[in-house]
PDB file of C-alpha atoms in Angstrom:
ATOM      1  CA  LEU A   1      14.180 -55.134 -11.538  1.00 51.00           C
ATOM      2  CA  VAL A   2      11.427 -57.081 -12.860  1.00 63.00           C
ATOM      3  CA  SER A   3       8.132 -55.462 -13.755  1.00 64.00           C
ATOM      4  CA  ARG A   4       5.282 -55.676 -11.186  1.00 66.00           C
ATOM      5  CA  TRP A   5       4.058 -58.983 -12.761  1.00 71.00           C
ATOM      6  CA  GLN A   6       1.663 -59.529  -9.707  1.00 76.00           C
ATOM      7  CA  GLU A   7      -0.598 -56.772 -10.925  1.00 77.00           C
ATOM      8  CA  PRO A   8      -3.113 -57.610 -13.827  1.00 80.00           C
ATOM      9  CA  GLY A   9      -3.236 -55.501 -17.159  1.00 81.00           C
ATOM     10  CA  LYS A  10      -5.507 -55.421 -19.909  1.00 81.00           C
ATOM     11  CA  GLY A  11      -7.885 -58.721 -19.890  1.00 79.00           C
ATOM     12  CA  ALA A  12      -6.472 -59.700 -16.302  1.00 80.00           C
ATOM     13  CA  ARG A  13      -3.095 -60.621 -18.096  1.00 84.00           C
ATOM     14  CA  HIS A  14       0.241 -60.331 -16.321  1.00 84.00           C
ATOM     15  CA  LEU A  15       3.725 -59.098 -17.276  1.00 84.00           C
ATOM     16  CA  LEU A  16       7.056 -60.627 -16.491  1.00 84.00           C
ATOM     17  CA  SER A  17       9.639 -58.248 -18.019  1.00 84.00           C
ATOM     18  CA  LEU A  18      12.857 -56.566 -17.303  1.00 81.00           C
ATOM     19  CA  MET A  19      11.550 -53.478 -19.000  1.00 81.00           C
ATOM     20  CA  ARG A  20       9.141 -51.430 -16.791  1.00 82.00           C
ATOM     21  CA  ARG A  21       7.078 -48.878 -18.258  1.00 82.00           C
ATOM     22  CA  SER A  22       9.551 -45.903 -17.750  1.00 81.00           C
ATOM     23  CA  ARG A  23      12.538 -48.038 -19.273  1.00 85.00           C
ATOM     24  CA  LEU A  24      10.553 -49.256 -21.986  1.00 88.00           C
ATOM     25  CA  LYS A  25       9.415 -45.590 -23.001  1.00 84.00           C
ATOM     26  CA  SER A  26      13.136 -44.666 -22.790  1.00 86.00           C
ATOM     27  CA  VAL A  27      14.092 -47.527 -25.084  1.00 90.00           C
ATOM     28  CA  LEU A  28      11.493 -46.807 -27.682  1.00 91.00           C
ATOM     29  CA  THR A  29      12.252 -42.918 -27.562  1.00 87.00           C
ATOM     30  CA  ARG A  30      15.846 -43.924 -29.183  1.00 89.00           C
ATOM     31  CA  MET A  31      14.618 -46.725 -31.245  1.00 92.00           C
ATOM     32  CA  LEU A  32      11.963 -44.473 -32.983  1.00 90.00           C
ATOM     33  CA  ASP A  33      14.484 -41.380 -33.396  1.00 89.00           C
ATOM     34  CA  GLU A  34      15.293 -41.100 -37.209  1.00 88.00           C
ATOM     35  CA  THR A  35      18.514 -39.503 -36.242  1.00 88.00           C
ATOM     36  CA  GLU A  36      19.434 -42.690 -34.625  1.00 90.00           C
ATOM     37  CA  PHE A  37      17.747 -46.043 -35.086  1.00 90.00           C
ATOM     38  CA  LEU A  38      14.742 -45.548 -37.132  1.00 90.00           C
ATOM     39  CA  SER A  39      15.082 -45.920 -40.903  1.00 87.00           C
ATOM     40  CA  ASP A  40      12.619 -46.232 -43.631  1.00 85.00           C
ATOM     41  CA  TYR A  41      13.317 -50.059 -43.755  1.00 82.00           C
ATOM     42  CA  GLY A  42      13.114 -50.739 -40.051  1.00 85.00           C
ATOM     43  CA  ILE A  43      15.072 -50.361 -37.054  1.00 88.00           C
ATOM     44  CA  ARG A  44      18.836 -50.021 -37.694  1.00 84.00           C
ATOM     45  CA  SER A  45      21.104 -52.273 -36.059  1.00 79.00           C
ATOM     46  CA  LEU A  46      23.681 -49.577 -35.364  1.00 82.00           C
ATOM     47  CA  SER A  47      22.615 -45.948 -34.668  1.00 87.00           C
ATOM     48  CA  ARG A  48      22.984 -43.176 -37.203  1.00 88.00           C
ATOM     49  CA  TYR A  49      24.643 -41.056 -34.476  1.00 89.00           C
ATOM     50  CA  HIS A  50      28.010 -42.951 -35.038  1.00 87.00           C
ATOM     51  CA  LEU A  51      27.941 -41.403 -38.709  1.00 86.00           C
ATOM     52  CA  GLU A  52      29.301 -38.338 -37.594  1.00 88.00           C
ATOM     53  CA  HIS A  53      30.487 -39.576 -34.015  1.00 90.00           C
ATOM     54  CA  PRO A  54      32.115 -43.138 -34.479  1.00 87.00           C
ATOM     55  CA  TYR A  55      32.953 -45.024 -31.509  1.00 87.00           C
ATOM     56  CA  GLU A  56      36.882 -45.416 -31.197  1.00 89.00           C
ATOM     57  CA  TYR A  57      39.054 -47.721 -29.170  1.00 89.00           C
ATOM     58  CA  HIS A  58      42.784 -47.408 -29.010  1.00 90.00           C
ATOM     59  CA  THR A  59      45.517 -49.753 -27.805  1.00 90.00           C
ATOM     60  CA  GLU A  60      49.522 -49.395 -28.032  1.00 88.00           C
ATOM     61  CA  GLU A  61      49.327 -51.698 -31.075  1.00 88.00           C
ATOM     62  CA  ASP A  62      46.325 -50.630 -32.897  1.00 88.00           C
ATOM     63  CA  SER A  63      43.141 -48.651 -33.207  1.00 86.00           C
ATOM     64  CA  PHE A  64      39.449 -49.845 -33.622  1.00 83.00           C
ATOM     65  CA  GLU A  65      36.502 -47.969 -34.888  1.00 82.00           C
ATOM     66  CA  VAL A  66      32.640 -48.292 -35.106  1.00 80.00           C
ATOM     67  CA  ARG A  67      31.131 -46.171 -37.567  1.00 81.00           C
ATOM     68  CA  TYR A  68      27.614 -46.191 -39.073  1.00 81.00           C
ATOM     69  CA  VAL A  69      27.743 -46.362 -42.965  1.00 76.00           C
ATOM     70  CA  ALA A  70      24.356 -45.660 -44.799  1.00 73.00           C
ATOM     71  CA  GLY A  71      25.431 -47.798 -47.866  1.00 67.00           C
ATOM     72  CA  GLU A  72      27.601 -50.897 -48.153  1.00 65.00           C
ATOM     73  CA  ALA A  73      29.747 -51.582 -45.601  1.00 64.00           C
ATOM     74  CA  GLU A  74      33.598 -50.525 -45.867  1.00 67.00           C
ATOM     75  CA  SER A  75      34.593 -53.202 -43.427  1.00 63.00           C
ATOM     76  CA  ASP A  76      34.611 -57.123 -44.113  1.00 60.00           C
ATOM     77  CA  MET A  77      33.525 -57.250 -40.628  1.00 57.00           C
ATOM     78  CA  PHE A  78      29.742 -56.910 -41.959  1.00 53.00           C
ATOM     79  CA  GLY A  79      30.263 -59.140 -44.984  1.00 51.00           C
ATOM     80  CA  GLY A  80      29.568 -56.343 -47.628  1.00 50.00           C
ATOM     81  CA  ASN A  81      26.121 -55.630 -46.168  1.00 52.00           C
ATOM     82  CA  SER A  82      25.111 -52.408 -44.652  1.00 52.00           C
ATOM     83  CA  ASN A  83      24.340 -51.720 -41.152  1.00 51.00           C
ATOM     84  CA  TRP A  84      20.526 -52.355 -41.551  1.00 48.00           C
ATOM     85  CA  ARG A  85      20.688 -54.996 -44.266  1.00 54.00           C
ATOM     86  CA  GLY A  86      23.150 -57.278 -42.194  1.00 56.00           C
ATOM     87  CA  PRO A  87      22.187 -60.679 -40.761  1.00 62.00           C
ATOM     88  CA  VAL A  88      21.400 -59.031 -37.544  1.00 68.00           C
ATOM     89  CA  TRP A  89      18.928 -56.658 -39.021  1.00 73.00           C
ATOM     90  CA  PHE A  90      16.050 -59.038 -40.038  1.00 78.00           C
ATOM     91  CA  PRO A  91      16.060 -61.089 -36.819  1.00 83.00           C
ATOM     92  CA  VAL A  92      16.150 -57.787 -34.498  1.00 84.00           C
ATOM     93  CA  ASN A  93      13.169 -56.127 -36.280  1.00 87.00           C
ATOM     94  CA  TYR A  94      11.009 -59.493 -35.981  1.00 89.00           C
ATOM     95  CA  LEU A  95      11.736 -59.783 -32.216  1.00 90.00           C
ATOM     96  CA  ILE A  96      10.963 -56.166 -31.695  1.00 91.00           C
ATOM     97  CA  ILE A  97       7.600 -56.547 -33.504  1.00 91.00           C
ATOM     98  CA  GLU A  98       6.820 -59.812 -31.625  1.00 93.00           C
ATOM     99  CA  SER A  99       7.865 -58.097 -28.157  1.00 91.00           C
ATOM    100  CA  LEU A 100       5.862 -55.103 -28.757  1.00 91.00           C
ATOM    101  CA  GLN A 101       2.666 -57.082 -29.451  1.00 91.00           C
ATOM    102  CA  LYS A 102       3.165 -58.790 -26.036  1.00 90.00           C
ATOM    103  CA  PHE A 103       3.582 -55.335 -24.242  1.00 89.00           C
ATOM    104  CA  HIS A 104       0.287 -54.306 -26.020  1.00 88.00           C
ATOM    105  CA  ALA A 105      -1.483 -57.348 -24.839  1.00 88.00           C
ATOM    106  CA  TYR A 106      -0.726 -56.226 -21.333  1.00 88.00           C
ATOM    107  CA  TYR A 107      -0.911 -52.503 -21.657  1.00 85.00           C
ATOM    108  CA  GLY A 108      -3.472 -52.163 -24.312  1.00 84.00           C
ATOM    109  CA  ASP A 109      -3.961 -48.652 -25.817  1.00 76.00           C
ATOM    110  CA  SER A 110      -3.059 -47.140 -22.356  1.00 76.00           C
ATOM    111  CA  PHE A 111       0.534 -47.031 -23.252  1.00 80.00           C
ATOM    112  CA  THR A 112       1.637 -44.644 -26.285  1.00 78.00           C
ATOM    113  CA  VAL A 113       4.967 -42.982 -27.497  1.00 81.00           C
ATOM    114  CA  GLU A 114       5.537 -40.432 -29.887  1.00 79.00           C
ATOM    115  CA  TYR A 115       6.255 -41.696 -33.522  1.00 82.00           C
ATOM    116  CA  PRO A 116       8.710 -40.645 -34.829  1.00 85.00           C
ATOM    117  CA  THR A 117      10.491 -39.378 -31.916  1.00 83.00           C
ATOM    118  CA  GLY A 118      10.657 -35.498 -32.125  1.00 78.00           C
ATOM    119  CA  SER A 119       7.629 -35.308 -34.782  1.00 80.00           C
ATOM    120  CA  GLY A 120       5.710 -33.207 -32.149  1.00 82.00           C
ATOM    121  CA  GLN A 121       2.713 -35.615 -32.271  1.00 81.00           C
ATOM    122  CA  LEU A 122       0.670 -35.832 -29.067  1.00 84.00           C
ATOM    123  CA  ALA A 123      -1.628 -38.844 -28.577  1.00 82.00           C
ATOM    124  CA  TRP A 124      -3.993 -39.432 -25.421  1.00 85.00           C
ATOM    125  CA  ASN A 125      -6.740 -41.983 -24.334  1.00 83.00           C
ATOM    126  CA  PRO A 126     -10.244 -40.574 -25.038  1.00 87.00           C
ATOM    127  CA  VAL A 127     -11.999 -38.994 -21.854  1.00 89.00           C
ATOM    128  CA  ALA A 128     -15.438 -40.359 -21.167  1.00 88.00           C
ATOM    129  CA  ASN A 129     -18.037 -37.409 -21.017  1.00 91.00           C
ATOM    130  CA  ALA A 130     -15.275 -34.840 -22.334  1.00 94.00           C
ATOM    131  CA  ARG A 131     -16.959 -32.201 -24.618  1.00 94.00           C
ATOM    132  CA  GLY A 132     -13.805 -30.693 -26.047  1.00 95.00           C
ATOM    133  CA  TYR A 133      -9.967 -30.660 -25.753  1.00 95.00           C
ATOM    134  CA  LEU A 134      -7.285 -27.993 -25.764  1.00 94.00           C
ATOM    135  CA  ALA A 135      -3.572 -28.344 -26.166  1.00 93.00           C
ATOM    136  CA  THR A 136      -1.007 -25.746 -25.623  1.00 92.00           C
ATOM    137  CA  ALA A 137       2.646 -25.419 -25.484  1.00 92.00           C
ATOM    138  CA  VAL A 138       4.647 -22.416 -24.006  1.00 92.00           C
ATOM    139  CA  GLY A 139       8.606 -22.297 -24.116  1.00 91.00           C
ATOM    140  CA  ALA A 140      11.756 -20.112 -24.388  1.00 88.00           C
ATOM    141  CA  GLY A 141      14.392 -20.033 -27.036  1.00 83.00           C
ATOM    142  CA  GLU A 142      17.385 -18.037 -27.624  1.00 82.00           C
ATOM    143  CA  ASN A 143      17.625 -14.298 -27.456  1.00 82.00           C
ATOM    144  CA  ASP A 144      14.867 -14.164 -25.140  1.00 84.00           C
ATOM    145  CA  THR A 145      12.501 -15.557 -27.567  1.00 87.00           C
ATOM    146  CA  MET A 146       9.244 -16.837 -26.189  1.00 90.00           C
ATOM    147  CA  VAL A 147       6.851 -19.242 -28.207  1.00 90.00           C
ATOM    148  CA  MET A 148       3.142 -19.782 -27.458  1.00 90.00           C
ATOM    149  CA  TRP A 149       0.950 -22.397 -29.396  1.00 92.00           C
ATOM    150  CA  SER A 150      -2.155 -23.902 -29.151  1.00 92.00           C
ATOM    151  CA  SER A 151      -4.437 -26.456 -30.845  1.00 92.00           C
ATOM    152  CA  SER A 152      -7.105 -23.777 -31.794  1.00 92.00           C
ATOM    153  CA  GLU A 153      -7.582 -23.257 -35.373  1.00 90.00           C
ATOM    154  CA  VAL A 154      -9.153 -19.606 -34.932  1.00 87.00           C
ATOM    155  CA  GLN A 155      -7.199 -16.556 -34.411  1.00 77.00           C
ATOM    156  CA  ALA A 156      -8.538 -16.104 -30.799  1.00 67.00           C
ATOM    157  CA  SER A 157      -6.115 -16.493 -27.794  1.00 66.00           C
ATOM    158  CA  ALA A 158      -6.823 -19.991 -26.301  1.00 66.00           C
ATOM    159  CA  PHE A 159      -4.743 -18.908 -23.399  1.00 74.00           C
ATOM    160  CA  ALA A 160      -7.624 -16.469 -22.475  1.00 76.00           C
ATOM    161  CA  LEU A 161     -10.238 -19.200 -21.969  1.00 82.00           C
ATOM    162  CA  PRO A 162     -11.751 -19.314 -18.579  1.00 84.00           C
ATOM    163  CA  ASP A 163     -10.930 -22.305 -16.573  1.00 86.00           C
ATOM    164  CA  PHE A 164     -14.533 -23.931 -16.807  1.00 90.00           C
ATOM    165  CA  LEU A 165     -16.762 -23.685 -19.671  1.00 91.00           C
ATOM    166  CA  SER A 166     -20.573 -23.997 -19.768  1.00 91.00           C
ATOM    167  CA  ASP A 167     -22.224 -26.503 -22.196  1.00 91.00           C
ATOM    168  CA  ALA A 168     -23.028 -23.584 -24.489  1.00 93.00           C
ATOM    169  CA  ASP A 169     -19.761 -22.248 -24.630  1.00 93.00           C
ATOM    170  CA  LEU A 170     -18.234 -25.737 -25.236  1.00 94.00           C
ATOM    171  CA  GLN A 171     -20.698 -26.156 -28.425  1.00 94.00           C
ATOM    172  CA  ARG A 172     -19.791 -22.900 -29.682  1.00 93.00           C
ATOM    173  CA  LEU A 173     -16.003 -23.506 -29.196  1.00 93.00           C
ATOM    174  CA  VAL A 174     -15.866 -26.840 -30.709  1.00 95.00           C
ATOM    175  CA  ALA A 175     -17.976 -25.582 -33.827  1.00 95.00           C
ATOM    176  CA  SER A 176     -15.626 -22.872 -34.493  1.00 92.00           C
ATOM    177  CA  LYS A 177     -12.499 -25.158 -33.911  1.00 93.00           C
ATOM    178  CA  ALA A 178     -11.464 -23.287 -30.960  1.00 92.00           C
ATOM    179  CA  LEU A 179     -11.310 -26.383 -29.145  1.00 94.00           C
ATOM    180  CA  MET A 180     -10.829 -29.903 -30.568  1.00 95.00           C
ATOM    181  CA  ALA A 181     -13.757 -32.263 -30.961  1.00 96.00           C
ATOM    182  CA  PRO A 182     -14.331 -34.711 -28.192  1.00 95.00           C
ATOM    183  CA  SER A 183     -13.657 -37.607 -30.552  1.00 94.00           C
ATOM    184  CA  THR A 184     -10.037 -36.168 -31.201  1.00 94.00           C
ATOM    185  CA  THR A 185      -7.214 -38.364 -29.571  1.00 90.00           C
ATOM    186  CA  LYS A 186      -4.039 -36.709 -31.311  1.00 89.00           C
ATOM    187  CA  CYS A 187      -2.585 -33.623 -32.643  1.00 90.00           C
ATOM    188  CA  THR A 188       0.674 -32.465 -33.964  1.00 89.00           C
ATOM    189  CA  ILE A 189       2.937 -29.507 -32.484  1.00 90.00           C
ATOM    190  CA  PRO A 190       4.521 -27.525 -35.431  1.00 89.00           C
ATOM    191  CA  GLN A 191       8.160 -28.043 -36.101  1.00 85.00           C
ATOM    192  CA  GLU A 192       8.727 -24.606 -35.875  1.00 88.00           C
ATOM    193  CA  VAL A 193       7.603 -24.500 -32.104  1.00 89.00           C
ATOM    194  CA  LEU A 194       9.875 -27.642 -31.473  1.00 85.00           C
ATOM    195  CA  LYS A 195      12.865 -25.955 -33.031  1.00 85.00           C
ATOM    196  CA  ILE A 196      12.477 -22.853 -31.112  1.00 88.00           C
ATOM    197  CA  ALA A 197      11.591 -24.331 -27.841  1.00 87.00           C
ATOM    198  CA  PRO A 198      12.446 -28.181 -27.672  1.00 82.00           C
ATOM    199  CA  GLN A 199      11.627 -28.322 -24.099  1.00 82.00           C
ATOM    200  CA  ALA A 200       8.626 -26.395 -24.019  1.00 88.00           C
ATOM    201  CA  MET A 201       5.771 -27.070 -21.326  1.00 90.00           C
ATOM    202  CA  VAL A 202       2.943 -28.776 -22.878  1.00 90.00           C
ATOM    203  CA  GLN A 203      -0.524 -29.042 -21.383  1.00 91.00           C
ATOM    204  CA  LEU A 204      -3.596 -30.882 -22.357  1.00 92.00           C
ATOM    205  CA  ALA A 205      -7.077 -29.930 -21.070  1.00 93.00           C
ATOM    206  CA  ALA A 206     -10.245 -31.678 -21.339  1.00 95.00           C
ATOM    207  CA  TYR A 207     -13.596 -29.994 -20.802  1.00 95.00           C
ATOM    208  CA  GLY A 208     -16.484 -31.814 -19.633  1.00 92.00           C
ATOM    209  CA  GLY A 209     -19.487 -29.376 -19.622  1.00 85.00           C
ATOM    210  CA  GLU A 210     -21.677 -28.899 -16.459  1.00 91.00           C
ATOM    211  CA  THR A 211     -24.173 -30.403 -14.118  1.00 91.00           C
ATOM    212  CA  ASN A 212     -26.835 -28.672 -12.212  1.00 90.00           C
ATOM    213  CA  ILE A 213     -28.273 -29.878  -8.955  1.00 92.00           C
ATOM    214  CA  SER A 214     -30.995 -28.820  -6.863  1.00 92.00           C
ATOM    215  CA  TYR A 215     -32.763 -30.007  -3.663  1.00 94.00           C
ATOM    216  CA  PRO A 216     -35.542 -31.073  -3.297  1.00 93.00           C
ATOM    217  CA  PRO A 217     -35.593 -32.522  -6.999  1.00 90.00           C
ATOM    218  CA  ARG A 218     -38.215 -31.210  -9.378  1.00 89.00           C
ATOM    219  CA  PRO A 219     -41.732 -32.835  -8.690  1.00 91.00           C
ATOM    220  CA  ALA A 220     -42.938 -35.039 -11.318  1.00 91.00           C
ATOM    221  CA  ASP A 221     -46.230 -33.018 -11.413  1.00 93.00           C
ATOM    222  CA  PRO A 222     -45.539 -29.868 -13.008  1.00 90.00           C
ATOM    223  CA  LYS A 223     -48.320 -28.197 -11.213  1.00 92.00           C
ATOM    224  CA  ALA A 224     -46.831 -29.167  -7.949  1.00 93.00           C
ATOM    225  CA  PRO A 225     -44.927 -26.246  -6.053  1.00 93.00           C
ATOM    226  CA  TRP A 226     -41.156 -26.545  -6.156  1.00 91.00           C
ATOM    227  CA  ASN A 227     -39.592 -24.813  -3.196  1.00 92.00           C
ATOM    228  CA  ILE A 228     -35.944 -25.011  -3.699  1.00 93.00           C
ATOM    229  CA  ASP A 229     -33.574 -25.325  -0.565  1.00 94.00           C
ATOM    230  CA  TRP A 230     -30.385 -25.012  -2.512  1.00 94.00           C
ATOM    231  CA  ALA A 231     -28.945 -25.335  -6.071  1.00 93.00           C
ATOM    232  CA  LEU A 232     -25.492 -26.470  -7.241  1.00 93.00           C
ATOM    233  CA  LYS A 233     -23.744 -26.014 -10.706  1.00 92.00           C
ATOM    234  CA  VAL A 234     -20.772 -28.066 -11.353  1.00 93.00           C
ATOM    235  CA  ARG A 235     -18.362 -27.577 -14.359  1.00 93.00           C
ATOM    236  CA  TYR A 236     -15.594 -29.936 -15.135  1.00 93.00           C
ATOM    237  CA  LYS A 237     -12.054 -29.711 -16.395  1.00 93.00           C
ATOM    238  CA  SER A 238      -9.152 -32.290 -16.291  1.00 92.00           C
ATOM    239  CA  GLN A 239      -5.726 -31.203 -17.067  1.00 90.00           C
ATOM    240  CA  THR A 240      -2.202 -32.708 -17.449  1.00 89.00           C
ATOM    241  CA  GLY A 241       1.323 -31.460 -18.573  1.00 87.00           C
ATOM    242  CA  ALA A 242       4.773 -32.170 -19.160  1.00 82.00           C
ATOM    243  CA  LEU A 243       7.858 -31.224 -20.734  1.00 80.00           C
ATOM    244  CA  LEU A 244       8.314 -32.064 -24.581  1.00 75.00           C
ATOM    245  CA  GLY A 245       9.621 -35.486 -24.813  1.00 63.00           C
ATOM    246  CA  MET A 246       8.234 -36.574 -21.302  1.00 63.00           C
ATOM    247  CA  GLU A 247       5.171 -38.864 -20.706  1.00 61.00           C
ATOM    248  CA  MET A 248       2.537 -36.900 -19.502  1.00 60.00           C
ATOM    249  CA  PRO A 249       0.666 -37.858 -16.236  1.00 57.00           C
ATOM    250  CA  GLY A 250      -2.820 -39.224 -17.071  1.00 52.00           C
ATOM    251  CA  MET A 251      -1.881 -40.428 -20.545  1.00 47.00           C
ATOM    252  CA  ALA A 252      -0.383 -43.374 -19.018  1.00 43.00           C
ATOM    253  CA  ALA A 253      -0.502 -45.214 -15.807  1.00 41.00           C
ATOM    254  CA  ASP A 254       2.354 -44.500 -13.235  1.00 44.00           C
ATOM    255  CA  ASP A 255       5.020 -47.018 -13.364  1.00 49.00           C
ATOM    256  CA  GLU A 256       4.836 -47.761  -9.475  1.00 45.00           C
ATOM    257  CA  ARG A 257       0.958 -48.779  -9.810  1.00 46.00           C
ATOM    258  CA  GLY A 258       1.572 -50.948 -12.633  1.00 46.00           C
ATOM    259  CA  ALA A 259      -0.931 -51.428 -15.412  1.00 47.00           C
ATOM    260  CA  PRO A 260      -3.849 -48.960 -15.794  1.00 47.00           C
ATOM    261  CA  GLY A 261      -6.584 -49.494 -13.217  1.00 43.00           C
ATOM    262  CA  ALA A 262      -4.658 -52.603 -11.632  1.00 45.00           C
ATOM    263  CA  PRO A 263      -5.264 -52.675  -7.946  1.00 41.00           C
ATOM    264  CA  THR A 264      -2.339 -52.014  -5.412  1.00 41.00           C
ATOM    265  CA  GLN A 265      -0.482 -54.644  -3.391  1.00 40.00           C
ATOM    266  CA  THR A 266      -3.456 -54.155  -0.874  1.00 39.00           C
ATOM    267  CA  GLY A 267      -5.914 -54.961  -3.167  1.00 40.00           C
ATOM    268  CA  GLN A 268      -7.359 -51.486  -3.478  1.00 41.00           C
ATOM    269  CA  GLN A 269      -7.740 -49.226  -6.345  1.00 40.00           C
ATOM    270  CA  PRO A 270      -5.193 -46.366  -6.261  1.00 37.00           C
ATOM    271  CA  THR A 271      -6.382 -43.054  -5.287  1.00 36.00           C
ATOM    272  CA  ALA A 272      -6.680 -39.995  -7.714  1.00 32.00           C
ATOM    273  CA  PRO A 273      -6.864 -36.438  -7.355  1.00 30.00           C
ATOM    274  CA  PHE A 274     -10.062 -35.419  -5.619  1.00 28.00           C
ATOM    275  CA  GLY A 275     -10.999 -39.175  -5.360  1.00 29.00           C
ATOM    276  CA  VAL A 276     -12.164 -39.474  -8.857  1.00 28.00           C
ATOM    277  CA  PRO A 277     -11.137 -42.321 -10.776  1.00 31.00           C
ATOM    278  CA  GLY A 278      -8.208 -41.613 -13.151  1.00 31.00           C
ATOM    279  CA  LEU A 279      -8.155 -41.261 -16.974  1.00 30.00           C
ATOM    280  CA  GLY A 280      -6.332 -44.010 -18.884  1.00 31.00           C
ATOM    281  CA  GLY A 281      -4.293 -43.866 -15.857  1.00 32.00           C
ATOM    282  CA  ALA A 282      -4.542 -40.541 -14.102  1.00 30.00           C
ATOM    283  CA  ILE A 283      -6.558 -37.666 -15.695  1.00 30.00           C
ATOM    284  CA  LEU A 284     -10.181 -37.808 -14.891  1.00 29.00           C
ATOM    285  CA  LYS A 285     -11.855 -40.836 -16.452  1.00 32.00           C
ATOM    286  CA  GLY A 286     -15.507 -39.863 -16.982  1.00 36.00           C
ATOM    287  CA  LEU A 287     -15.600 -36.112 -16.042  1.00 40.00           C
ATOM    288  CA  GLY A 288     -18.108 -35.866 -13.404  1.00 36.00           C
ATOM    289  CA  GLY A 289     -19.153 -39.593 -13.572  1.00 37.00           C
ATOM    290  CA  ARG A 290     -19.715 -39.740  -9.855  1.00 31.00           C
ATOM    291  CA  LEU A 291     -22.602 -37.172  -9.891  1.00 36.00           C
ATOM    292  CA  PRO A 292     -25.967 -37.616 -11.425  1.00 37.00           C
ATOM    293  CA  GLY A 293     -26.816 -36.491 -14.778  1.00 35.00           C
ATOM    294  CA  LEU A 294     -23.589 -37.631 -16.453  1.00 30.00           C
TER     295      LEU A 294
END
């Protein structure tokens, strides 16, 4: 299926491609895997998987085999060149770079993938008005082993944090590095966690402080009486999650909605949870941006 070319992306650009967002992510996940196509010198023309798992085809008269060879090729088929130095390698890598630049011109920074695959690196788009971030991972391994990890740098259980935090708590937790700073846009899950629980559930939370609203508003004259009818305190939190290796909702736009922030076929903006605009695609963009004071 052709990508949703009628929906504008970054800078009102349009995309005409056989690679939808979900397919592009699947291809890049394999391409950037060091156990398959990613090497120190670029993208291999043959997956390293075939080093131990050669592809074999047998007929009544003969047998054929395709095997990855790290050094010089053992077959005249490659003209004495290895799999990544062969005549296919250079133009393929050039075309990959050129194509990725075109995709970036459409998606911008709203589309990111793990590099290299399996490295445990998480990346996200900054959330307007966020005051701190927390990433967690929970998964099960063999022999009833349970692993729990958080991005907190202090020996306090990040899983015990309340769902919503005050401005004072946010300032204190960011200063102690229990929460990541609002300027943070990436972190790394340790390899030990990935080995024990390769399909752990990862969650990312963005905390947005609080807003206090009262009616009627405070009079401009400090000497005037202020009789409050009601008061409201709003604290903000945005959260998304997914299994390791999957794209988190909110880290990128949904494939069916086309480019981030693009209108639907009816010309309307896609709806988001609680009617609040989405963050780089779906988590809250501008926590509390619809209320006064933020």
